[in-house]
PDB file of C-alpha atoms in Angstrom:
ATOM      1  CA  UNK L   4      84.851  84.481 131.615  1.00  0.00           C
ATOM      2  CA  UNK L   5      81.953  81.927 132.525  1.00  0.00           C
ATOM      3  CA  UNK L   6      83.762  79.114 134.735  1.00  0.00           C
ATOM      4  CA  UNK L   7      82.376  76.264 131.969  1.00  0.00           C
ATOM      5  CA  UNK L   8      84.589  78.348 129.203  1.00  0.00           C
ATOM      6  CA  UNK L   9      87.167  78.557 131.610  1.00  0.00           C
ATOM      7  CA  UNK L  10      91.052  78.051 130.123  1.00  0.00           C
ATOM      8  CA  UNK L  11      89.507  77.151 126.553  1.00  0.00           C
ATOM      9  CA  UNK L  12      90.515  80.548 125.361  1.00  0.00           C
ATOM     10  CA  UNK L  13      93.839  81.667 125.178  1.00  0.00           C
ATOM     11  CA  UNK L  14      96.459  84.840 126.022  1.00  0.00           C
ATOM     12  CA  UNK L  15      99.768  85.056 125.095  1.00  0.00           C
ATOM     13  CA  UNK L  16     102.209  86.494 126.222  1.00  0.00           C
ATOM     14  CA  UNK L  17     106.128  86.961 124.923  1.00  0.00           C
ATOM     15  CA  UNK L  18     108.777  88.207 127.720  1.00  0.00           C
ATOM     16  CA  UNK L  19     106.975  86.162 130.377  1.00  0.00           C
ATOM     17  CA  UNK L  20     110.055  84.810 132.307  1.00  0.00           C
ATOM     18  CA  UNK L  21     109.931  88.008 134.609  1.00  0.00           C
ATOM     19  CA  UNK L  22     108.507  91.300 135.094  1.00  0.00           C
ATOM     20  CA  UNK L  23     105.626  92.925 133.865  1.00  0.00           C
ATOM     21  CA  UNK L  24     104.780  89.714 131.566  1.00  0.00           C
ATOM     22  CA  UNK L  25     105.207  87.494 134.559  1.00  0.00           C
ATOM     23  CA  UNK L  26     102.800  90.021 136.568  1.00  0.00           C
ATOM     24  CA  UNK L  27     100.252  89.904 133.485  1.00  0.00           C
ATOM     25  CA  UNK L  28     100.585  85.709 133.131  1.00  0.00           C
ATOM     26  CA  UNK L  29      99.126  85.536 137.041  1.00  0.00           C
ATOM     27  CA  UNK L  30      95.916  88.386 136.036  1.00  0.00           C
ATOM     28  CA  UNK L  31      95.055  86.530 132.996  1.00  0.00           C
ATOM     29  CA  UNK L  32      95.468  82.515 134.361  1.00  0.00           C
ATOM     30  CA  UNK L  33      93.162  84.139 137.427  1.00  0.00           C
ATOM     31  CA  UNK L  34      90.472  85.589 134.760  1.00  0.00           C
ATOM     32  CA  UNK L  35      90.144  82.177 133.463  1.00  0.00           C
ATOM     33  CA  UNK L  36      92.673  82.087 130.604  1.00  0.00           C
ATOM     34  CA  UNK L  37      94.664  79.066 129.113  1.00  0.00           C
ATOM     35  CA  UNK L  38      97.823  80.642 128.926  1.00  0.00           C
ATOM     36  CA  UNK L  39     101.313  80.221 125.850  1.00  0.00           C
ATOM     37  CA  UNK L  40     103.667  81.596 127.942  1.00  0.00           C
ATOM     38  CA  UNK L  41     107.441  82.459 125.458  1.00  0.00           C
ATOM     39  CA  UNK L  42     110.346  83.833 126.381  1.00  0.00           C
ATOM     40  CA  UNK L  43     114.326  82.428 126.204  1.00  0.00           C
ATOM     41  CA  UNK L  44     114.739  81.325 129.904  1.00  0.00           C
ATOM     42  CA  UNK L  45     112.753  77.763 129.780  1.00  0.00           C
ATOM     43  CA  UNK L  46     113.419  77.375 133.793  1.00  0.00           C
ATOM     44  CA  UNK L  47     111.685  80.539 134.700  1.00  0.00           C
ATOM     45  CA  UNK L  48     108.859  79.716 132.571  1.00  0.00           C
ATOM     46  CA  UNK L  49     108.547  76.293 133.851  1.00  0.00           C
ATOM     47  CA  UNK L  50     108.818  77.887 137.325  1.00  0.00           C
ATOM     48  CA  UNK L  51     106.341  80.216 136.741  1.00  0.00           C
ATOM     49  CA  UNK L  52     103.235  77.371 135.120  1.00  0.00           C
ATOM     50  CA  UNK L  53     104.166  75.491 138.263  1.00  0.00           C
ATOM     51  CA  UNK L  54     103.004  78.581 140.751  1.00  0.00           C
ATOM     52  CA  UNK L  55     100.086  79.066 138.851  1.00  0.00           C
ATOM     53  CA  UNK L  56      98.820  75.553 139.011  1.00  0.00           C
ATOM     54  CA  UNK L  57      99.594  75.592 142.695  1.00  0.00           C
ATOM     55  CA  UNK L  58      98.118  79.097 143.375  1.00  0.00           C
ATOM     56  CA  UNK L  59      94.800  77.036 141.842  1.00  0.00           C
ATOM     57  CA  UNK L  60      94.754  73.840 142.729  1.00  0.00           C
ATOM     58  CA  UNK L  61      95.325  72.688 139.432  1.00  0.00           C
ATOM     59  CA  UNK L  62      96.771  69.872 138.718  1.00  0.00           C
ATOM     60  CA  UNK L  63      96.318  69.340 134.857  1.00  0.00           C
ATOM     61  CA  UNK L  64      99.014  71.625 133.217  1.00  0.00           C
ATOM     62  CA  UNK L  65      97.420  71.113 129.640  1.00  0.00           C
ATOM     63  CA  UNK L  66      95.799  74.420 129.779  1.00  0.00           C
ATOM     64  CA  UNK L  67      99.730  76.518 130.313  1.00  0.00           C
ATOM     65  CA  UNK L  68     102.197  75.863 127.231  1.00  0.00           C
ATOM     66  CA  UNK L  69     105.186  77.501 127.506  1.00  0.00           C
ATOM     67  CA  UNK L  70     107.810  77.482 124.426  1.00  0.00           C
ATOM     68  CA  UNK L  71     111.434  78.798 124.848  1.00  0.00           C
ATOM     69  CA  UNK L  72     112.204  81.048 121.868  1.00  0.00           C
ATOM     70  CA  UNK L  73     114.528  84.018 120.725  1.00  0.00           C
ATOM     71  CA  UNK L  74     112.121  86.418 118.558  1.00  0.00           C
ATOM     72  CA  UNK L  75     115.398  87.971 117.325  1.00  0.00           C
ATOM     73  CA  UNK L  76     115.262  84.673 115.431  1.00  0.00           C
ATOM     74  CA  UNK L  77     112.428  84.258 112.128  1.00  0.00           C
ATOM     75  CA  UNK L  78     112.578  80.571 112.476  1.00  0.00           C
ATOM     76  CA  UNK L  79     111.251  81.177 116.697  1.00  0.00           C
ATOM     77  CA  UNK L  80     108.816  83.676 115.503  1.00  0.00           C
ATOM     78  CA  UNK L  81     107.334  81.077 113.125  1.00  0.00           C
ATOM     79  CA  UNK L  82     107.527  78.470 115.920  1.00  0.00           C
ATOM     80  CA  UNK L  83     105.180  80.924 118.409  1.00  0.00           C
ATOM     81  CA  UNK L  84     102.877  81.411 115.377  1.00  0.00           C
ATOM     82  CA  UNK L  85     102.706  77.539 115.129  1.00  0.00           C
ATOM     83  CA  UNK L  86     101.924  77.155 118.616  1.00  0.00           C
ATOM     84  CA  UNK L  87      99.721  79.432 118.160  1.00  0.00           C
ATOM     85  CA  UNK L  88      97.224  78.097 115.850  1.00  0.00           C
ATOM     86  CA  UNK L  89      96.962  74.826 118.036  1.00  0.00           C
ATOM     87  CA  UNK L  90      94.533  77.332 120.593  1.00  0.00           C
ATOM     88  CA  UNK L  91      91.909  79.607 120.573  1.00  0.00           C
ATOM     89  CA  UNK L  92      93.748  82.846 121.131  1.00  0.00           C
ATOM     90  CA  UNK L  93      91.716  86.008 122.096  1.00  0.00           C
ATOM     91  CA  UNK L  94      94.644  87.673 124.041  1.00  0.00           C
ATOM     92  CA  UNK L  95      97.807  88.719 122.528  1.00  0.00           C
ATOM     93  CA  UNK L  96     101.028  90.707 124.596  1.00  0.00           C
ATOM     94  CA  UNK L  97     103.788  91.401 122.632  1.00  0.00           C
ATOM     95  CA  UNK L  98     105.822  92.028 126.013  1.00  0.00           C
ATOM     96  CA  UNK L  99     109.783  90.858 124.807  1.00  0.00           C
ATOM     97  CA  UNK L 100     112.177  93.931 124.019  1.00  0.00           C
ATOM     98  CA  UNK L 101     115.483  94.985 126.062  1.00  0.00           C
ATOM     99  CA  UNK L 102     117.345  98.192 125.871  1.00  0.00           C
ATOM    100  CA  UNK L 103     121.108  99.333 126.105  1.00  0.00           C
ATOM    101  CA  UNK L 104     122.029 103.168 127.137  1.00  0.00           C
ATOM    102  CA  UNK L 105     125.236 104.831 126.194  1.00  0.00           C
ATOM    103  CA  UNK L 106     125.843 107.286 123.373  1.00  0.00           C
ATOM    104  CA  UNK L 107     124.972 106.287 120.090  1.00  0.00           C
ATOM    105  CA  UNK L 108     128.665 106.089 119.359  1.00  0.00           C
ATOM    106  CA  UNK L 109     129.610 104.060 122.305  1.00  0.00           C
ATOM    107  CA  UNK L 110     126.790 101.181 122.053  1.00  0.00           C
ATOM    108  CA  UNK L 111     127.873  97.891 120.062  1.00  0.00           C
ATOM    109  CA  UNK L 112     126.099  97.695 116.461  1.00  0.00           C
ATOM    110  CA  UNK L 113     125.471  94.180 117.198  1.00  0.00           C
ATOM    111  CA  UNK L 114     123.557  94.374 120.186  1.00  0.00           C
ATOM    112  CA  UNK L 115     121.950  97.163 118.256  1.00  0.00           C
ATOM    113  CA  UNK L 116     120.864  94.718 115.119  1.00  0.00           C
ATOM    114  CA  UNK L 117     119.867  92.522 117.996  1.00  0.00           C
ATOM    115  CA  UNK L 118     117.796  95.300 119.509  1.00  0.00           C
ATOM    116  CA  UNK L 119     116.003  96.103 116.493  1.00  0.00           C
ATOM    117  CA  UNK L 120     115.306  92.338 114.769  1.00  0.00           C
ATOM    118  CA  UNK L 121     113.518  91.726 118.670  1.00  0.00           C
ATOM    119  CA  UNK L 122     111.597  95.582 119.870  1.00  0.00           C
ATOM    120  CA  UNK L 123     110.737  96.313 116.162  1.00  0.00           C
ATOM    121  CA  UNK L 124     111.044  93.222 113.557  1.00  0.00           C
ATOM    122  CA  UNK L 125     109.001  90.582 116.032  1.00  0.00           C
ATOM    123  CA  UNK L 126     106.950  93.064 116.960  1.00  0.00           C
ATOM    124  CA  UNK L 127     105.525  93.831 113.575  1.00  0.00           C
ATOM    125  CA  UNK L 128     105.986  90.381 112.278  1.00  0.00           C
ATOM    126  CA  UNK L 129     103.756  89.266 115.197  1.00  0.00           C
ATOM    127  CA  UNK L 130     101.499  92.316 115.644  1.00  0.00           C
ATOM    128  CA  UNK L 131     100.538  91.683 111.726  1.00  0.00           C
ATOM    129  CA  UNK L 132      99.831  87.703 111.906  1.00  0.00           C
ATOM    130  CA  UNK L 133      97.811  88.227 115.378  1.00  0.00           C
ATOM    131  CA  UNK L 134      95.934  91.214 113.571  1.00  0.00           C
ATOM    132  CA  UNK L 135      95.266  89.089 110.308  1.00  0.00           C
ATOM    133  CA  UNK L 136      93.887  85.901 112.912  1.00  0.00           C
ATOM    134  CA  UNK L 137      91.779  88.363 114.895  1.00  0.00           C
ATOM    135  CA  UNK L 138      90.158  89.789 112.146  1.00  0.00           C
ATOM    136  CA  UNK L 139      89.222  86.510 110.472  1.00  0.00           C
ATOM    137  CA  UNK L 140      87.087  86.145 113.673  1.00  0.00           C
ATOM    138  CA  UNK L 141      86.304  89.176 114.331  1.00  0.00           C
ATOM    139  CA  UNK L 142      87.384  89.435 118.257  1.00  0.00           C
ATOM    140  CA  UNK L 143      90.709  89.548 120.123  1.00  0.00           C
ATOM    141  CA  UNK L 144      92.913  91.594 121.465  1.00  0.00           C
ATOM    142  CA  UNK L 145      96.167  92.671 120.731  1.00  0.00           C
ATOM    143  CA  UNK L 146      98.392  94.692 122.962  1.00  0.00           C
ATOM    144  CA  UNK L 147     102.184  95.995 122.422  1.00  0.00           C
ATOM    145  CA  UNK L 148     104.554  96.976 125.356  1.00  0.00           C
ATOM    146  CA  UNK L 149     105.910 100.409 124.387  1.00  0.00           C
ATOM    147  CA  UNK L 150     107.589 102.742 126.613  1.00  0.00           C
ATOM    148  CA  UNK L 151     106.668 106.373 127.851  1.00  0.00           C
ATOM    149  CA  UNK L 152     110.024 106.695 125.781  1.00  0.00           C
ATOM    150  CA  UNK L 153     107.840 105.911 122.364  1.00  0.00           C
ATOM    151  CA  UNK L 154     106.004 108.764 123.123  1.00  0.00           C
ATOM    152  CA  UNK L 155     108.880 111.317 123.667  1.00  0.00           C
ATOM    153  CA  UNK L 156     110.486 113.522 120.634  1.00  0.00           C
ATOM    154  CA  UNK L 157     114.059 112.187 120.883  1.00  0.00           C
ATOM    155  CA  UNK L 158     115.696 110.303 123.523  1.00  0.00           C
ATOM    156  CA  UNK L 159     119.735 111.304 123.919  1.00  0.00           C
ATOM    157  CA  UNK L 160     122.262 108.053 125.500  1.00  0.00           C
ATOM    158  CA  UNK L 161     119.433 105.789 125.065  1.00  0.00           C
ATOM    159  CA  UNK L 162     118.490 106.642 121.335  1.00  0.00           C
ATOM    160  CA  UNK L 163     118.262 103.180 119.747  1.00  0.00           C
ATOM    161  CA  UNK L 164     115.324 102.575 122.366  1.00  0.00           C
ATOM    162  CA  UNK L 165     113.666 104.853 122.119  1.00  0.00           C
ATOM    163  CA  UNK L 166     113.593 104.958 118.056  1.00  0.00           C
ATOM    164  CA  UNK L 167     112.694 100.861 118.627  1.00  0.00           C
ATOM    165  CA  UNK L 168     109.467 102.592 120.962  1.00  0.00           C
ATOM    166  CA  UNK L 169     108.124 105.395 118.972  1.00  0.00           C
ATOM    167  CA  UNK L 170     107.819 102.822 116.051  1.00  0.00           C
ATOM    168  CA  UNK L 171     105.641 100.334 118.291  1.00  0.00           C
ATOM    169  CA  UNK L 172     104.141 103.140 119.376  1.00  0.00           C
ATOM    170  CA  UNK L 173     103.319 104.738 115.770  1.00  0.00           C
ATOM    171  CA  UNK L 174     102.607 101.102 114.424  1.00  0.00           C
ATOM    172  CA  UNK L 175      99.839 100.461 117.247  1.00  0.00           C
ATOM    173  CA  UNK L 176      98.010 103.404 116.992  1.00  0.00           C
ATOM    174  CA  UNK L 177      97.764 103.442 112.979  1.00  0.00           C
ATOM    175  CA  UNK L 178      96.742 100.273 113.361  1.00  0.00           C
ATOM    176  CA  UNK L 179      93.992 100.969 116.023  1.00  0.00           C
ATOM    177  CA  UNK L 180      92.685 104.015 113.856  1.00  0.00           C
ATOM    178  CA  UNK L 181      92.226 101.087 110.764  1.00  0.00           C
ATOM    179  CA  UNK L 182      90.674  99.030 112.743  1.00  0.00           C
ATOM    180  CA  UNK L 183      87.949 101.502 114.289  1.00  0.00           C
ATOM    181  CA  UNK L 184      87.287 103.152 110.785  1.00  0.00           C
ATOM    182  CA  UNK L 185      86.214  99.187 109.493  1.00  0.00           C
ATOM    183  CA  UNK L 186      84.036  98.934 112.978  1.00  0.00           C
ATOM    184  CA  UNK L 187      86.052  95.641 114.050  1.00  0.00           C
ATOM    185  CA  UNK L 188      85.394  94.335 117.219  1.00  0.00           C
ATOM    186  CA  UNK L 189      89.468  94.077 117.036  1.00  0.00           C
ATOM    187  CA  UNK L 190      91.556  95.664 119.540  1.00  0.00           C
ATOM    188  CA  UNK L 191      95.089  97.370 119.169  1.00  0.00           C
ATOM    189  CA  UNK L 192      96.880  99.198 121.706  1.00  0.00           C
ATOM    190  CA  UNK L 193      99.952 100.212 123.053  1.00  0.00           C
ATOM    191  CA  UNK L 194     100.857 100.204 127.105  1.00  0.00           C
ATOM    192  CA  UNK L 195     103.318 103.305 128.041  1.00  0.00           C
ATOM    193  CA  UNK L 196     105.142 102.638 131.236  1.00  0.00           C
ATOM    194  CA  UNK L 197     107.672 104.732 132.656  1.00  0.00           C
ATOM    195  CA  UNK L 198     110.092 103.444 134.881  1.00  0.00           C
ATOM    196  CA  UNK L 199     109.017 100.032 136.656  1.00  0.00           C
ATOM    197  CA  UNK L 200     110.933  98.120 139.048  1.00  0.00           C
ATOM    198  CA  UNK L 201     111.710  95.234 137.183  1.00  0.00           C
ATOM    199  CA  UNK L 202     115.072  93.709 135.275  1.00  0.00           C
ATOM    200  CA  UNK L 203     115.366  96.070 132.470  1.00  0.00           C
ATOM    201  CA  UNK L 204     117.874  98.524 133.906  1.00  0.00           C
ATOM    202  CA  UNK L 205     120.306  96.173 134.645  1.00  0.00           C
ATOM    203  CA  UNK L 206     119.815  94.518 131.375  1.00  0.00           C
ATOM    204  CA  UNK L 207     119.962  98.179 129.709  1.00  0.00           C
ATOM    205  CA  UNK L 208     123.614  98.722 131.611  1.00  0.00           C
ATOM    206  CA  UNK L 209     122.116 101.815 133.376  1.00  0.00           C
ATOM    207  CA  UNK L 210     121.946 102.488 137.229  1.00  0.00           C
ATOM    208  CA  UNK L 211     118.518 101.196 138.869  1.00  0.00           C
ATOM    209  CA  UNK L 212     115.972 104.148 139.517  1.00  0.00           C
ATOM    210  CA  UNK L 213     113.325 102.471 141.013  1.00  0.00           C
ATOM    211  CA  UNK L 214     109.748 102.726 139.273  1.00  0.00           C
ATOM    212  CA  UNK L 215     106.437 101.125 139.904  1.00  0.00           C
ATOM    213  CA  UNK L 216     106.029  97.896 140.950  1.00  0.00           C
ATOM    214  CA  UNK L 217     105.315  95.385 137.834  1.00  0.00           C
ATOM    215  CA  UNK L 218     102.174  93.811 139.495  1.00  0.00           C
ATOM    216  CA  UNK L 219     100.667  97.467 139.495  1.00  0.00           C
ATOM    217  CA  UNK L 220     101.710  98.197 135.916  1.00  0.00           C
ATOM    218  CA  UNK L 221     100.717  94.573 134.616  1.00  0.00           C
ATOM    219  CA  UNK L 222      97.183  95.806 136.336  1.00  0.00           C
ATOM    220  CA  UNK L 223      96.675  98.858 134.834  1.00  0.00           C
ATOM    221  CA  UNK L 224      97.555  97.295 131.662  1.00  0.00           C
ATOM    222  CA  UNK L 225      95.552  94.399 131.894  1.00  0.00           C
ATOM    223  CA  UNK L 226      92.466  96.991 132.844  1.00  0.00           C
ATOM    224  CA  UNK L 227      93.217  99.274 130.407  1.00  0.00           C
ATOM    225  CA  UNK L 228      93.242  96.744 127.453  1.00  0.00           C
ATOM    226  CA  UNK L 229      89.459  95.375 128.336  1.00  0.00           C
ATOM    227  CA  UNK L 230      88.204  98.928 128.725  1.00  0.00           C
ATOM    228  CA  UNK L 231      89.810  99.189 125.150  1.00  0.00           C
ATOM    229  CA  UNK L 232      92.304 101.946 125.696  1.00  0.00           C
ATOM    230  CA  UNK L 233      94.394 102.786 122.914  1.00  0.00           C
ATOM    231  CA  UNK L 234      97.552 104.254 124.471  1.00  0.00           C
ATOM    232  CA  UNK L 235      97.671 102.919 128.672  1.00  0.00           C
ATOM    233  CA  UNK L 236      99.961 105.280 130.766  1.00  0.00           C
ATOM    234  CA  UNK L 237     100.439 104.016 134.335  1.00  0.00           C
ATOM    235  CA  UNK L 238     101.054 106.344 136.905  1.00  0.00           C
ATOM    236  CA  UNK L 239      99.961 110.309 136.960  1.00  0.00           C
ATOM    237  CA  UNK L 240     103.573 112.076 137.267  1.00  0.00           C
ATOM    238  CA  UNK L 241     104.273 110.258 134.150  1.00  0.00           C
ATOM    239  CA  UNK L 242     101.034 110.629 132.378  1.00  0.00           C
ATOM    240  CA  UNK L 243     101.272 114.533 133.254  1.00  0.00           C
ATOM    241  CA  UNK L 244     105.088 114.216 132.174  1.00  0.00           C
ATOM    242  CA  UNK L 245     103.620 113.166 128.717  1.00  0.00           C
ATOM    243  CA  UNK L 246     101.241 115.279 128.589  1.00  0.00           C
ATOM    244  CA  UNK L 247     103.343 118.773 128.760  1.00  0.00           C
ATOM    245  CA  UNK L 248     106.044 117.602 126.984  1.00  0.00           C
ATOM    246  CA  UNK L 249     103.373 118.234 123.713  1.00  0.00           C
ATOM    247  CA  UNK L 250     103.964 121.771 125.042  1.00  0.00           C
ATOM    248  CA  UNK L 251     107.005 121.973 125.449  1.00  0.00           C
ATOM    249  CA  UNK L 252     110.287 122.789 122.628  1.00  0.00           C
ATOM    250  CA  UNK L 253     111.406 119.825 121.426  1.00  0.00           C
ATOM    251  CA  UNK L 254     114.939 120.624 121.720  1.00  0.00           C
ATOM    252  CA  UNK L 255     114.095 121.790 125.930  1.00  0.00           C
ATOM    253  CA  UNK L 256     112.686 118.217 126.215  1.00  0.00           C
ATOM    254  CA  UNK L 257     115.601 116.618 124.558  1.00  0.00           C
ATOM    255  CA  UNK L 258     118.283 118.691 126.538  1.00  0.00           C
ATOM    256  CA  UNK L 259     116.158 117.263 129.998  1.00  0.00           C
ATOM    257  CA  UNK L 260     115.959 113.874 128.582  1.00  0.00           C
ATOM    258  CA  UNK L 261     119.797 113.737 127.570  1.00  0.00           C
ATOM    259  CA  UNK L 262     121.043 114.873 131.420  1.00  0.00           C
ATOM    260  CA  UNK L 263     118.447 112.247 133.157  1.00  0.00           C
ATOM    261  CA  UNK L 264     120.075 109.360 130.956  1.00  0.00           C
ATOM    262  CA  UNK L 265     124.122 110.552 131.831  1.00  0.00           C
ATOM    263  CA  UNK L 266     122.773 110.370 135.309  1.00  0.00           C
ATOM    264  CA  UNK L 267     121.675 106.412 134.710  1.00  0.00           C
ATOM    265  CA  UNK L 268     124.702 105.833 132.885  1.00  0.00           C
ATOM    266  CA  UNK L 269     127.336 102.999 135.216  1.00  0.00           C
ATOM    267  CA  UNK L 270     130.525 103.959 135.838  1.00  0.00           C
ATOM    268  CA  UNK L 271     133.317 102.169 134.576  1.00  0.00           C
TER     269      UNK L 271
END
């Protein structure tokens, strides 16, 4: 981006208090991007336009809008979409989801509902609107925060999740093959992290693991969606894990996936 264009085109980006959409905030502000910045916690949002400015010198904060919101909520997804249409938006990250592990049986419906209205509701509501605006121009591009798990036949103690995954995942990539049978210049795609070291394991209820840093994964996503990747996998062992598991019995798969989720589960 051409330093006299600089900030007058916009990304946004939804789950940008912390991890990976924090990470991918600081790559797009640096390649020259106003930024709409939504997620519940308004402090860490504030916090994080404040380093940004500083980290450039800036001192006019015109260019960073940040909006606290729930996307579990209609009337917040309508609010985004507002803000929206104030700006020039060529980047879209639908980055917000959360999930819970436990057996299917065990896990509260309502944080279930609550799962579903945010990683699979909001995501379509938004991934259609941003589609629709992108095609009246002809340009932009749109990119949804799946999981390795979306890719995966079933996914035992964490099975809301990954349902919620494999839809984004499905979704995206439909989507994408529309779009390149009608020769758009418009860009879906789906980024397929494994584990990254970031809040969503103690937010899921499940024992850390580690993972890959979120700087690294924001980077690779960030890369992958200008080279116009449709599915982004960061990190080989879990691009190779992908990769066999088309090989592989379902039910084998399931059976491995069901005893590395008891092993996440907390004890009581």
């Amino acid at each position: 981006m051409e330093e006299n264009s600089k900030y007058k085109k916009y990304a946004v980006i939804t789950g940008a208090s912390s991890g990976i959409g924090r990470e991918m905030a600081k790559i797009l502000y640096k390649k020259g991007y106003g930024l709409i910045l939504a997620a519940r916690r308004e402090d860490r949002l504030a916090g994080l336009s404040k380093e940004l400015m500083m980290s450039a010198g800036n001192k006019d904060s015109s260019h960073i809008k940040i909006i606290r919101c729930d996307l579990v909520e209609k009337s917040d997804i309508s609010r985004l979409l507002s803000l929206v249409d104030s700006v020039d938006v060529e980047v879209f990250i639908n980055n917000a989801g959360f999930g819970h592990i436990g057996g299917f049986l065990d896990t509260d419906v309502h944080l279930d509902e609550r799962m579903l209205a945010l990683n699979v509701r909001a995501v379509h509501i938004l991934t259609k609107e941003m589609i629709s605006r992108f095609q009246e121009k002809d340009r932009g591009y749109l990119l949804n925060v799946a999981s390795s798990a979306g890719l995966m036949p079933a996914g035992p103690y964490m099975s809301e999740y990954y349902a919620t995954k494999s839809y984004v995942a499905v979704l995206t990539r439909s989507i994408a093959a529309e779009l390149r049978a009608e020769n758009s210049d418009v860009y879906a795609g789906i980024l397929a992290p494994g584990p990254v070291a970031t809040e969503f394991s103690r937010v899921a209820g499940a024992k850390h693991n580690g993972g890959i840093p979120p700087y690294k994964c924001a980077k690779i996503a960030i890369d992958g969606m200008f080279k116009r990747k449709t599915v982004i996998v960061p990190g080989f062992s879990v691009r190779m894990g992908i990769f066999f598991s088309r090989f592989a019995p379902a039910g084998l798969i399931s059976a491995f996936l069901a005893n590395h989720q008891k092993k996440k589960l907390k004890a009581d």
